[in-house]
């Protein structure tokens, strides 16, 4: 990315007129108008498009788009000594990272402005066993919505299935003025922290970083999407700089491992009816590399996974089905790098298969001995280049009931059931301790107006923030000043950005925030 891409453009955006009708009919009319403006546009995400506030949900994009709806699963990735079990843990994290999209309606948060940033943390009880996901799905505090927290300036804590976009959310209620009442100190917890910053506005790009120091886990990446109207759907995929999610283990059982998770393609359907729902297609690849030779890593194999989202039928309801495979890769080989579909993986490489629905139950099953530690086979050590059809499990047909998917015969085990999980609430510093460009403080006036259904005033507040950004960009251009991100280094070509000194300081401050719980490896706030 060149230096000029880090700045905003001073030209006014393309606007969608507010119909003045805040009912569902009025919203549909505005959405149809929006679709017409977007027809033929190569990348809507790079379009300077200004929406009426009545079409937005009262939450900033940087807060909404994090991938830590289940930080306890993120913290559990590095718990096992077995590399196969670490791959399973990584997949559990992947399927649960965006519960807001599984349970909540499709929504549009506020567009981020250049230099806007957001930070938060979670204090979670470590998972001793995967089955705890069913027995102890949330471990959450008193329920209040994020939007109410923004207005009251208090720590967010809620038990809804999505941040602020569920049908039973508290957005239309008066914000709570009572202090939050966390559980009394109990089991020791571990802290997960998150920091993100908008580093470019045209195209819109943000960098993010998360870590769980007590478990030696870091996550980095670039958040950028590309969107295009295709027929009657909005097709969304990763943007140019969004190369996936990078998870690194810098200590513990998996020390030296780096996981790279690519992104699928999503489609927003039901646009013309105003009844939005999300479907997925294509496949994702989860690769694992290790900077230590295998001889120093206990001789364990290295695993790779392919998760394939099944295409939805044009007729009938969506079924959201997935199938996948976990297989062994060998040092020095590159053949597997071209495999992106389940059927491409030779049978003698397969350690496990999985199937189910990404909006519900997903199961997995071992295939052969390759998933067990310290096991090899002559065929695995000298793999045949020709493809042998996998012993593929029965995948439920489009007409199958959900009960069919939940059956577990012949060695099938539950990987995860996202229907049983809820979003774990984040903790955010009070407004009076936030920087003016922190998301909640920056957008507080818009959020307040939206919650009070003062849509016209909310649009004016939103436009004032956007105009201020354009004025700042024009001023920088006149003075020959280049925008420099505060928390992330420049340069996005690697798929992630390293933290600056200020970024590391912000992470350390978030790690040192007080907690009502005993924390593993806690740092005392100065």
Short mmCIF file of C-alpha atoms in Angstrom, two decimals:
data_model
loop_
_atom_site.label_atom_id
_atom_site.label_comp_id
_atom_site.label_asym_id
_atom_site.label_seq_id
_atom_site.Cartn_x
_atom_site.Cartn_y
_atom_site.Cartn_z
CA UNK A 1 0.00 0.00 0.00
CA UNK A 2 1.39 3.37 -1.00
CA UNK A 3 1.51 6.26 1.46
CA UNK A 4 -1.27 8.14 -0.28
CA UNK A 5 -3.65 5.21 0.33
CA UNK A 6 -3.48 5.90 4.05
CA UNK A 7 -5.35 9.16 3.61
CA UNK A 8 -8.93 10.06 2.91
CA UNK A 9 -10.33 11.66 -0.24
CA UNK A 10 -11.74 15.16 0.06
CA UNK A 11 -14.53 14.63 -2.51
CA UNK A 12 -18.03 14.27 -1.06
CA UNK A 13 -19.48 10.75 -0.99
CA UNK A 14 -22.35 9.33 -3.01
CA UNK A 15 -25.42 9.77 -0.82
CA UNK A 16 -28.61 7.75 -0.49
CA UNK A 17 -31.57 10.02 0.22
CA UNK A 18 -33.47 9.47 3.45
CA UNK A 19 -37.10 8.64 2.56
CA UNK A 20 -38.31 10.06 5.87
CA UNK A 21 -40.25 6.83 6.43
CA UNK A 22 -38.61 4.97 9.31
CA UNK A 23 -40.91 1.95 8.97
CA UNK A 24 -39.89 -1.27 7.24
CA UNK A 25 -41.45 -0.10 3.97
CA UNK A 26 -39.39 3.07 3.97
CA UNK A 27 -36.22 1.14 4.71
CA UNK A 28 -36.88 -1.26 1.84
CA UNK A 29 -37.33 1.69 -0.55
CA UNK A 30 -33.99 3.14 0.53
CA UNK A 31 -32.31 -0.24 0.18
CA UNK A 32 -33.67 -0.65 -3.36
CA UNK A 33 -32.35 2.83 -4.17
CA UNK A 34 -28.98 1.81 -2.76
CA UNK A 35 -28.91 -1.39 -4.84
CA UNK A 36 -29.59 0.63 -8.02
CA UNK A 37 -26.67 2.96 -7.26
CA UNK A 38 -24.40 -0.06 -6.73
CA UNK A 39 -25.27 -1.96 -9.91
CA UNK A 40 -22.15 -2.37 -12.02
CA UNK A 41 -19.84 -1.06 -9.31
CA UNK A 42 -16.75 -3.27 -9.12
CA UNK A 43 -16.22 -2.84 -5.37
CA UNK A 44 -18.94 -1.24 -3.26
CA UNK A 45 -16.70 -1.30 -0.17
CA UNK A 46 -14.36 1.20 -1.84
CA UNK A 47 -17.27 3.42 -2.89
CA UNK A 48 -17.67 6.66 -0.94
CA UNK A 49 -21.25 5.90 0.03
CA UNK A 50 -23.09 7.74 2.80
CA UNK A 51 -26.17 5.98 4.21
CA UNK A 52 -28.98 7.53 6.23
CA UNK A 53 -28.57 6.74 9.92
CA UNK A 54 -31.93 4.92 9.96
CA UNK A 55 -30.30 2.09 7.96
CA UNK A 56 -27.48 1.67 10.49
CA UNK A 57 -27.20 -0.30 13.70
CA UNK A 58 -25.95 1.73 16.68
CA UNK A 59 -22.49 0.23 16.90
CA UNK A 60 -19.12 1.30 15.39
CA UNK A 61 -17.66 -0.99 12.75
CA UNK A 62 -14.36 -1.46 14.60
CA UNK A 63 -16.18 -2.76 17.65
CA UNK A 64 -18.60 -4.88 15.64
CA UNK A 65 -16.11 -6.60 13.33
CA UNK A 66 -13.74 -8.25 15.81
CA UNK A 67 -13.46 -12.06 15.66
CA UNK A 68 -13.56 -12.74 19.40
CA UNK A 69 -17.18 -13.52 20.17
CA UNK A 70 -15.78 -16.56 22.03
CA UNK A 71 -12.45 -15.45 23.53
CA UNK A 72 -12.42 -18.56 25.75
CA UNK A 73 -12.03 -20.69 22.61
CA UNK A 74 -9.26 -18.42 21.35
CA UNK A 75 -7.47 -18.86 24.68
CA UNK A 76 -7.86 -22.67 24.46
CA UNK A 77 -6.01 -23.12 21.14
CA UNK A 78 -2.67 -23.79 22.82
CA UNK A 79 -3.85 -26.02 25.69
CA UNK A 80 -3.07 -29.47 24.30
CA UNK A 81 0.30 -31.21 23.85
CA UNK A 82 -1.14 -32.96 20.78
CA UNK A 83 -0.88 -30.98 17.49
CA UNK A 84 -4.02 -32.70 16.13
CA UNK A 85 -6.01 -31.53 19.14
CA UNK A 86 -4.60 -28.02 18.69
CA UNK A 87 -5.94 -28.08 15.12
CA UNK A 88 -9.36 -29.15 16.46
CA UNK A 89 -9.20 -26.31 19.00
CA UNK A 90 -8.33 -23.85 16.22
CA UNK A 91 -11.37 -25.02 14.24
CA UNK A 92 -13.64 -24.62 17.29
CA UNK A 93 -12.41 -21.05 17.60
CA UNK A 94 -12.99 -20.46 13.89
CA UNK A 95 -16.62 -21.63 13.86
CA UNK A 96 -17.47 -19.61 17.00
CA UNK A 97 -15.51 -16.42 16.34
CA UNK A 98 -18.47 -14.64 14.70
CA UNK A 99 -21.54 -15.79 16.62
CA UNK A 100 -23.07 -12.39 15.82
CA UNK A 101 -23.49 -13.62 12.23
CA UNK A 102 -24.81 -17.02 13.32
CA UNK A 103 -27.53 -15.78 15.67
CA UNK A 104 -28.10 -12.14 14.77
CA UNK A 105 -29.63 -10.41 11.80
CA UNK A 106 -27.48 -8.89 9.06
CA UNK A 107 -26.77 -5.28 9.94
CA UNK A 108 -24.68 -2.30 8.87
CA UNK A 109 -22.55 -0.63 11.59
CA UNK A 110 -21.05 2.86 11.28
CA UNK A 111 -18.28 3.32 8.72
CA UNK A 112 -14.94 3.80 10.47
CA UNK A 113 -13.03 7.05 10.06
CA UNK A 114 -9.29 7.37 9.55
CA UNK A 115 -7.40 7.06 12.83
CA UNK A 116 -10.39 5.70 14.73
CA UNK A 117 -9.44 2.92 17.11
CA UNK A 118 -11.04 0.50 19.54
CA UNK A 119 -9.71 -1.62 22.37
CA UNK A 120 -11.29 -4.06 24.81
CA UNK A 121 -10.57 -7.12 26.93
CA UNK A 122 -12.26 -10.27 28.21
CA UNK A 123 -11.58 -12.21 31.42
CA UNK A 124 -12.59 -15.82 30.77
CA UNK A 125 -12.48 -19.05 32.72
CA UNK A 126 -10.11 -21.52 31.00
CA UNK A 127 -11.80 -24.47 29.31
CA UNK A 128 -10.59 -27.73 30.80
CA UNK A 129 -12.53 -29.88 28.31
CA UNK A 130 -14.37 -29.09 25.04
CA UNK A 131 -17.64 -30.43 26.49
CA UNK A 132 -17.64 -27.46 28.85
CA UNK A 133 -18.93 -25.45 25.90
CA UNK A 134 -22.29 -27.10 26.42
CA UNK A 135 -22.27 -27.18 30.22
CA UNK A 136 -20.94 -23.64 30.67
CA UNK A 137 -21.71 -21.73 27.47
CA UNK A 138 -21.34 -18.12 28.52
CA UNK A 139 -20.02 -17.30 32.02
CA UNK A 140 -21.35 -13.81 31.54
CA UNK A 141 -22.12 -10.89 33.81
CA UNK A 142 -25.24 -8.80 34.19
CA UNK A 143 -26.94 -8.13 30.88
CA UNK A 144 -26.84 -4.66 29.37
CA UNK A 145 -26.38 -3.79 25.71
CA UNK A 146 -23.27 -2.30 24.15
CA UNK A 147 -25.29 0.68 22.99
CA UNK A 148 -26.52 1.39 26.51
CA UNK A 149 -22.95 1.08 27.75
CA UNK A 150 -21.82 3.70 25.25
CA UNK A 151 -24.37 6.16 26.59
CA UNK A 152 -23.82 5.44 30.26
CA UNK A 153 -20.04 5.35 29.90
CA UNK A 154 -19.92 2.07 31.80
CA UNK A 155 -18.32 -1.25 31.02
CA UNK A 156 -20.24 -3.33 28.49
CA UNK A 157 -21.74 -6.52 29.77
CA UNK A 158 -24.60 -8.36 28.11
CA UNK A 159 -25.94 -11.80 27.42
CA UNK A 160 -27.56 -11.33 24.04
CA UNK A 161 -26.60 -13.53 21.12
CA UNK A 162 -25.12 -10.63 19.18
CA UNK A 163 -23.62 -7.31 20.08
CA UNK A 164 -26.56 -5.00 19.42
CA UNK A 165 -28.31 -6.56 16.50
CA UNK A 166 -30.62 -9.19 17.95
CA UNK A 167 -34.37 -8.97 17.89
CA UNK A 168 -34.54 -8.95 21.70
CA UNK A 169 -31.76 -6.41 22.23
CA UNK A 170 -32.02 -3.53 24.68
CA UNK A 171 -31.56 -0.76 22.12
CA UNK A 172 -34.98 0.70 22.62
CA UNK A 173 -34.71 0.84 26.39
CA UNK A 174 -33.33 3.64 28.47
CA UNK A 175 -29.64 3.07 29.24
CA UNK A 176 -28.97 1.51 32.59
CA UNK A 177 -27.57 3.84 35.22
CA UNK A 178 -26.92 1.05 37.73
CA UNK A 179 -23.34 -0.13 38.06
CA UNK A 180 -22.53 -3.52 36.64
CA UNK A 181 -22.54 -6.35 39.18
CA UNK A 182 -19.88 -8.88 38.24
CA UNK A 183 -19.80 -12.31 39.77
CA UNK A 184 -17.83 -12.62 42.99
CA UNK A 185 -14.21 -13.67 42.62
CA UNK A 186 -14.10 -17.37 41.81
CA UNK A 187 -11.96 -19.54 39.55
CA UNK A 188 -8.80 -17.97 38.21
CA UNK A 189 -9.36 -16.38 34.80
CA UNK A 190 -7.22 -15.51 31.83
CA UNK A 191 -7.30 -12.21 29.98
CA UNK A 192 -7.66 -11.75 26.25
CA UNK A 193 -7.03 -8.24 24.86
CA UNK A 194 -7.91 -6.67 21.53
CA UNK A 195 -6.75 -3.54 19.68
CA UNK A 196 -7.74 -2.29 16.23
CA UNK A 197 -7.25 0.91 14.22
CA UNK A 198 -8.54 2.25 10.90
CA UNK A 199 -5.30 2.78 8.96
CA UNK A 200 -6.79 3.71 5.57
CA UNK A 201 -10.12 5.19 4.54
CA UNK A 202 -9.96 4.84 0.77
CA UNK A 203 -9.93 1.87 0.51
CA UNK A 204 -11.31 1.25 4.02
CA UNK A 205 -8.73 -0.88 5.84
CA UNK A 206 -8.18 -1.59 9.53
CA UNK A 207 -5.43 -3.53 11.28
CA UNK A 208 -6.05 -5.59 14.40
CA UNK A 209 -4.15 -7.44 17.12
CA UNK A 210 -5.30 -9.77 19.91
CA UNK A 211 -3.38 -11.71 22.50
CA UNK A 212 -3.71 -14.02 25.48
CA UNK A 213 -0.27 -13.81 27.14
CA UNK A 214 -1.18 -16.37 29.81
CA UNK A 215 -1.57 -18.95 27.02
CA UNK A 216 1.15 -17.58 24.69
CA UNK A 217 -1.27 -16.81 21.83
CA UNK A 218 -1.36 -13.86 19.43
CA UNK A 219 -3.69 -13.05 16.54
CA UNK A 220 -3.11 -10.47 13.81
CA UNK A 221 -4.67 -9.51 10.53
CA UNK A 222 -6.13 -6.90 8.22
CA UNK A 223 -9.87 -6.27 8.04
CA UNK A 224 -10.91 -5.24 4.54
CA UNK A 225 -13.82 -6.47 2.46
CA UNK A 226 -14.76 -6.23 -1.19
CA UNK A 227 -18.46 -6.19 -2.04
CA UNK A 228 -20.42 -6.37 -5.28
CA UNK A 229 -24.09 -6.68 -6.21
CA UNK A 230 -24.58 -9.94 -8.09
CA UNK A 231 -28.14 -10.52 -9.27
CA UNK A 232 -30.29 -9.94 -6.20
CA UNK A 233 -27.56 -10.64 -3.66
CA UNK A 234 -24.63 -8.73 -2.23
CA UNK A 235 -21.47 -10.81 -2.57
CA UNK A 236 -18.77 -10.12 0.05
CA UNK A 237 -15.21 -11.40 0.02
CA UNK A 238 -11.84 -10.49 1.43
CA UNK A 239 -10.27 -7.30 0.07
CA UNK A 240 -6.82 -6.92 -1.47
CA UNK A 241 -4.95 -6.60 1.82
CA UNK A 242 -7.07 -9.05 3.80
CA UNK A 243 -5.07 -12.25 3.42
CA UNK A 244 -6.67 -14.06 6.34
CA UNK A 245 -6.24 -14.49 10.09
CA UNK A 246 -2.80 -15.23 11.56
CA UNK A 247 -2.63 -17.03 14.91
CA UNK A 248 0.81 -17.51 16.50
CA UNK A 249 1.83 -19.64 19.48
CA UNK A 250 4.92 -18.08 21.05
CA UNK A 251 5.23 -20.48 23.97
CA UNK A 252 3.53 -23.43 25.62
CA UNK A 253 2.86 -26.82 23.95
CA UNK A 254 2.65 -25.45 20.41
CA UNK A 255 5.57 -23.01 20.63
CA UNK A 256 6.64 -21.88 17.19
CA UNK A 257 3.41 -22.77 15.39
CA UNK A 258 1.66 -20.26 13.16
CA UNK A 259 -1.83 -20.90 11.83
CA UNK A 260 -3.16 -19.10 8.78
CA UNK A 261 -6.93 -19.10 8.19
CA UNK A 262 -8.25 -17.90 4.83
CA UNK A 263 -11.73 -16.42 4.39
CA UNK A 264 -14.80 -17.82 2.60
CA UNK A 265 -17.14 -15.82 0.37
CA UNK A 266 -20.40 -14.57 1.90
CA UNK A 267 -23.63 -13.47 0.27
CA UNK A 268 -26.32 -11.23 1.74
CA UNK A 269 -29.65 -12.49 0.42
CA UNK A 270 -33.21 -11.18 0.60
CA UNK A 271 -32.22 -7.61 -0.28
CA UNK A 272 -35.27 -6.72 -2.34
CA UNK A 273 -37.62 -8.09 0.32
CA UNK A 274 -35.77 -6.37 3.16
CA UNK A 275 -35.43 -9.78 4.85
CA UNK A 276 -31.66 -10.20 4.98
CA UNK A 277 -29.87 -13.47 5.68
CA UNK A 278 -26.30 -14.61 5.20
CA UNK A 279 -25.06 -17.61 3.24
CA UNK A 280 -21.48 -18.83 2.72
CA UNK A 281 -19.76 -20.48 -0.21
CA UNK A 282 -16.30 -21.48 -1.39
CA UNK A 283 -13.86 -22.98 1.11
CA UNK A 284 -11.29 -21.96 3.70
CA UNK A 285 -7.86 -23.44 4.28
CA UNK A 286 -6.25 -23.64 7.71
CA UNK A 287 -2.51 -24.16 7.38
CA UNK A 288 0.02 -24.68 10.16
CA UNK A 289 3.72 -23.94 9.96
CA UNK A 290 6.37 -24.25 12.65
CA UNK A 291 9.69 -22.44 12.85
CA UNK A 292 11.21 -25.35 14.75
CA UNK A 293 12.38 -28.57 13.03
CA UNK A 294 10.03 -31.50 13.65
CA UNK A 295 12.82 -33.41 15.40
CA UNK A 296 12.71 -30.71 18.10
CA UNK A 297 8.93 -30.76 18.13
CA UNK A 298 8.53 -34.31 19.44
CA UNK A 299 8.33 -35.81 15.96
CA UNK A 300 4.67 -34.81 15.70
CA UNK A 301 3.13 -34.45 12.22
CA UNK A 302 1.90 -31.16 10.87
CA UNK A 303 -1.77 -30.77 10.01
CA UNK A 304 -3.77 -28.77 7.51
CA UNK A 305 -7.55 -28.40 7.21
CA UNK A 306 -9.99 -27.59 4.42
CA UNK A 307 -13.53 -26.49 5.29
CA UNK A 308 -15.89 -26.43 2.33
CA UNK A 309 -19.16 -24.48 2.43
CA UNK A 310 -21.81 -26.23 0.34
CA UNK A 311 -23.56 -24.20 -2.35
CA UNK A 312 -27.17 -23.35 -1.53
CA UNK A 313 -29.99 -24.33 -3.84
CA UNK A 314 -31.86 -21.61 -5.70
CA UNK A 315 -35.08 -23.20 -4.49
CA UNK A 316 -36.17 -23.71 -0.91
CA UNK A 317 -34.58 -22.53 2.31
CA UNK A 318 -30.85 -22.37 3.00
CA UNK A 319 -29.26 -25.26 4.93
CA UNK A 320 -25.82 -23.74 5.72
CA UNK A 321 -23.99 -27.08 5.34
CA UNK A 322 -20.25 -27.62 5.60
CA UNK A 323 -17.89 -30.54 5.20
CA UNK A 324 -14.20 -30.68 5.88
CA UNK A 325 -11.05 -32.70 6.19
CA UNK A 326 -7.94 -32.54 8.38
CA UNK A 327 -4.87 -34.06 6.76
CA UNK A 328 -1.15 -34.52 7.27
CA UNK A 329 1.47 -32.54 5.34
CA UNK A 330 5.16 -33.36 5.03
CA UNK A 331 8.17 -31.10 5.33
CA UNK A 332 9.64 -29.93 2.05
CA UNK A 333 6.52 -30.70 -0.01
CA UNK A 334 4.37 -28.13 -1.77
CA UNK A 335 1.76 -30.25 -3.55
CA UNK A 336 -0.80 -29.66 -0.80
CA UNK A 337 -0.67 -25.89 -1.27
CA UNK A 338 -2.93 -26.22 -4.31
CA UNK A 339 -5.61 -28.24 -2.54
CA UNK A 340 -8.68 -26.13 -1.75
CA UNK A 341 -11.45 -28.75 -2.00
CA UNK A 342 -12.10 -31.80 0.16
CA UNK A 343 -12.06 -34.16 -2.83
CA UNK A 344 -8.53 -33.10 -3.79
CA UNK A 345 -6.96 -34.59 -0.65
CA UNK A 346 -5.56 -38.15 -1.14
CA UNK A 347 -6.93 -40.77 1.24
CA UNK A 348 -3.52 -41.66 2.65
CA UNK A 349 -3.13 -38.12 4.00
CA UNK A 350 -6.47 -37.93 5.84
CA UNK A 351 -6.53 -37.80 9.64
CA UNK A 352 -10.17 -36.78 10.19
CA UNK A 353 -13.34 -35.67 8.43
CA UNK A 354 -16.08 -33.36 9.63
CA UNK A 355 -19.52 -32.20 8.57
CA UNK A 356 -22.60 -30.37 9.81
CA UNK A 357 -24.01 -26.86 9.62
CA UNK A 358 -22.09 -23.69 10.43
CA UNK A 359 -25.23 -22.31 12.10
CA UNK A 360 -25.59 -25.31 14.42
CA UNK A 361 -23.93 -28.65 15.11
CA UNK A 362 -20.60 -29.71 13.57
CA UNK A 363 -19.17 -33.17 14.18
CA UNK A 364 -15.82 -34.84 13.43
CA UNK A 365 -14.45 -38.37 13.10
CA UNK A 366 -10.97 -39.85 12.98
CA UNK A 367 -9.95 -41.62 9.76
CA UNK A 368 -7.10 -44.09 10.16
CA UNK A 369 -4.24 -43.58 12.60
CA UNK A 370 -2.77 -40.31 11.37
CA UNK A 371 -4.57 -38.22 13.99
CA UNK A 372 -2.82 -40.03 16.85
CA UNK A 373 0.57 -38.75 18.10
CA UNK A 374 3.74 -40.59 16.98
CA UNK A 375 2.01 -42.68 14.34
CA UNK A 376 3.14 -43.01 10.75
CA UNK A 377 2.41 -45.29 7.84
CA UNK A 378 4.42 -46.31 4.81
CA UNK A 379 1.79 -44.85 2.52
CA UNK A 380 1.81 -41.59 4.44
CA UNK A 381 5.58 -41.31 4.28
CA UNK A 382 5.49 -41.89 0.51
CA UNK A 383 2.18 -40.43 -0.57
CA UNK A 384 0.79 -41.25 -3.96
CA UNK A 385 0.28 -38.18 -6.17
CA UNK A 386 -2.95 -39.65 -7.51
CA UNK A 387 -6.16 -38.86 -5.69
CA UNK A 388 -8.00 -41.64 -3.91
CA UNK A 389 -11.61 -40.89 -2.99
CA UNK A 390 -12.00 -40.25 0.74
CA UNK A 391 -14.12 -42.54 2.90
CA UNK A 392 -16.53 -39.64 2.92
CA UNK A 393 -19.18 -39.52 5.66
CA UNK A 394 -22.82 -39.31 4.76
CA UNK A 395 -23.59 -35.59 4.37
CA UNK A 396 -27.22 -34.75 5.13
CA UNK A 397 -29.15 -33.85 2.01
CA UNK A 398 -30.97 -30.57 1.59
CA UNK A 399 -34.15 -32.30 2.72
CA UNK A 400 -32.61 -33.82 5.87
CA UNK A 401 -33.79 -32.60 9.22
CA UNK A 402 -31.53 -31.06 11.83
CA UNK A 403 -32.06 -34.17 13.96
CA UNK A 404 -30.29 -36.21 11.27
CA UNK A 405 -27.26 -33.96 11.55
CA UNK A 406 -27.14 -34.39 15.33
CA UNK A 407 -26.78 -38.18 15.24
CA UNK A 408 -23.35 -39.52 16.30
CA UNK A 409 -22.86 -43.12 15.14
CA UNK A 410 -19.56 -44.96 14.67
CA UNK A 411 -17.03 -42.71 16.31
CA UNK A 412 -18.51 -39.32 15.44
CA UNK A 413 -17.82 -36.67 18.07
CA UNK A 414 -19.14 -33.15 18.51
CA UNK A 415 -16.66 -30.49 17.45
CA UNK A 416 -18.96 -27.63 18.38
CA UNK A 417 -22.62 -26.67 18.49
CA UNK A 418 -22.93 -22.92 18.04
CA UNK A 419 -26.63 -23.08 18.90
CA UNK A 420 -25.53 -23.69 22.48
CA UNK A 421 -23.16 -20.72 22.60
CA UNK A 422 -23.70 -17.05 23.28
CA UNK A 423 -21.48 -14.04 22.75
CA UNK A 424 -19.13 -13.42 25.67
CA UNK A 425 -19.34 -9.74 26.72
CA UNK A 426 -16.35 -7.48 26.28
CA UNK A 427 -15.02 -5.06 28.87
CA UNK A 428 -14.38 -1.49 27.68
CA UNK A 429 -12.92 1.41 29.62
CA UNK A 430 -15.37 4.16 30.73
CA UNK A 431 -15.91 7.00 28.25
CA UNK A 432 -14.13 9.54 30.43
CA UNK A 433 -10.95 7.46 30.13
CA UNK A 434 -11.14 7.11 26.34
CA UNK A 435 -9.32 9.02 23.62
CA UNK A 436 -11.56 11.29 21.46
CA UNK A 437 -10.96 8.95 18.48
CA UNK A 438 -11.87 5.76 20.32
CA UNK A 439 -14.93 4.30 18.64
CA UNK A 440 -17.49 4.54 21.41
CA UNK A 441 -16.57 8.09 22.32
CA UNK A 442 -16.32 9.25 18.71
CA UNK A 443 -19.77 7.90 17.75
CA UNK A 444 -21.56 8.45 21.04
CA UNK A 445 -23.81 11.25 19.76
CA UNK A 446 -24.95 9.16 16.77
CA UNK A 447 -25.64 6.17 18.99
CA UNK A 448 -27.67 8.27 21.39
CA UNK A 449 -29.86 9.66 18.61
CA UNK A 450 -30.41 6.24 17.04
CA UNK A 451 -31.44 4.65 20.32
CA UNK A 452 -33.92 7.50 20.85
CA UNK A 453 -35.17 7.01 17.26
CA UNK A 454 -34.19 10.58 16.35
CA UNK A 455 -33.09 9.43 12.90
CA UNK A 456 -32.84 12.84 11.25
CA UNK A 457 -30.62 14.18 14.03
CA UNK A 458 -28.58 10.97 13.98
CA UNK A 459 -27.94 11.45 10.26
CA UNK A 460 -26.80 15.04 10.88
CA UNK A 461 -24.42 13.91 13.65
CA UNK A 462 -23.06 11.17 11.39
CA UNK A 463 -22.56 13.58 8.49
CA UNK A 464 -20.74 16.02 10.77
CA UNK A 465 -18.23 13.31 11.74
CA UNK A 466 -17.74 12.34 8.10
CA UNK A 467 -17.32 15.97 7.01
CA UNK A 468 -14.74 16.52 9.75
CA UNK A 469 -12.77 13.62 8.30
CA UNK A 470 -12.86 15.15 4.81
CA UNK A 471 -11.80 18.55 6.21
CA UNK A 472 -8.88 16.95 8.05
CA UNK A 473 -7.84 15.13 4.87
CA UNK A 474 -7.94 18.36 2.85
CA UNK A 475 -5.88 20.13 5.52
CA UNK A 476 -3.23 17.40 5.45
CA UNK A 477 -3.09 17.63 1.67
CA UNK A 478 -2.62 21.41 1.73
CA UNK A 479 0.18 21.11 4.26
CA UNK A 480 1.83 18.11 2.62
CA UNK A 481 1.34 16.07 5.78
CA UNK A 482 0.99 12.30 5.50
CA UNK A 483 -1.33 10.38 7.80
CA UNK A 484 0.55 7.93 10.02
CA UNK A 485 -1.33 5.28 12.07
CA UNK A 486 -0.76 5.54 15.82
CA UNK A 487 -0.90 1.90 16.87
CA UNK A 488 0.19 -0.10 13.80
CA UNK A 489 3.22 0.06 11.54
CA UNK A 490 2.71 1.13 7.94
CA UNK A 491 2.69 -1.52 5.24
CA UNK A 492 -0.08 -4.07 4.70
CA UNK A 493 1.39 -6.38 2.07
CA UNK A 494 2.14 -9.20 4.55
CA UNK A 495 -1.51 -9.50 5.53
CA UNK A 496 -0.98 -7.94 8.96
CA UNK A 497 0.77 -4.97 10.56
CA UNK A 498 3.05 -5.03 13.58
CA UNK A 499 2.29 -2.90 16.61
CA UNK A 500 4.07 0.41 17.05
CA UNK A 501 5.47 1.42 20.42
CA UNK A 502 2.17 3.19 21.13
CA UNK A 503 0.31 0.06 20.10
CA UNK A 504 2.33 -2.10 22.48
CA UNK A 505 1.73 0.44 25.22
CA UNK A 506 -2.04 0.34 24.60
CA UNK A 507 -2.02 -3.47 24.79
CA UNK A 508 -0.04 -3.37 28.05
CA UNK A 509 -2.50 -0.86 29.48
CA UNK A 510 -5.43 -3.10 28.55
CA UNK A 511 -3.70 -6.08 30.16
CA UNK A 512 -3.25 -4.01 33.34
CA UNK A 513 -6.90 -2.92 33.61
CA UNK A 514 -8.34 -3.96 37.01
CA UNK A 515 -10.50 -7.06 37.25
CA UNK A 516 -12.85 -8.36 39.96
CA UNK A 517 -11.43 -11.83 39.29
CA UNK A 518 -8.05 -13.43 40.05
CA UNK A 519 -6.10 -13.48 36.78
CA UNK A 520 -3.33 -15.82 35.67
CA UNK A 521 -0.15 -13.80 35.07
CA UNK A 522 -1.96 -10.56 35.88
CA UNK A 523 -0.12 -7.26 35.56
CA UNK A 524 -0.94 -4.68 38.19
CA UNK A 525 -2.12 -1.31 36.87
CA UNK A 526 0.17 1.55 37.77
#
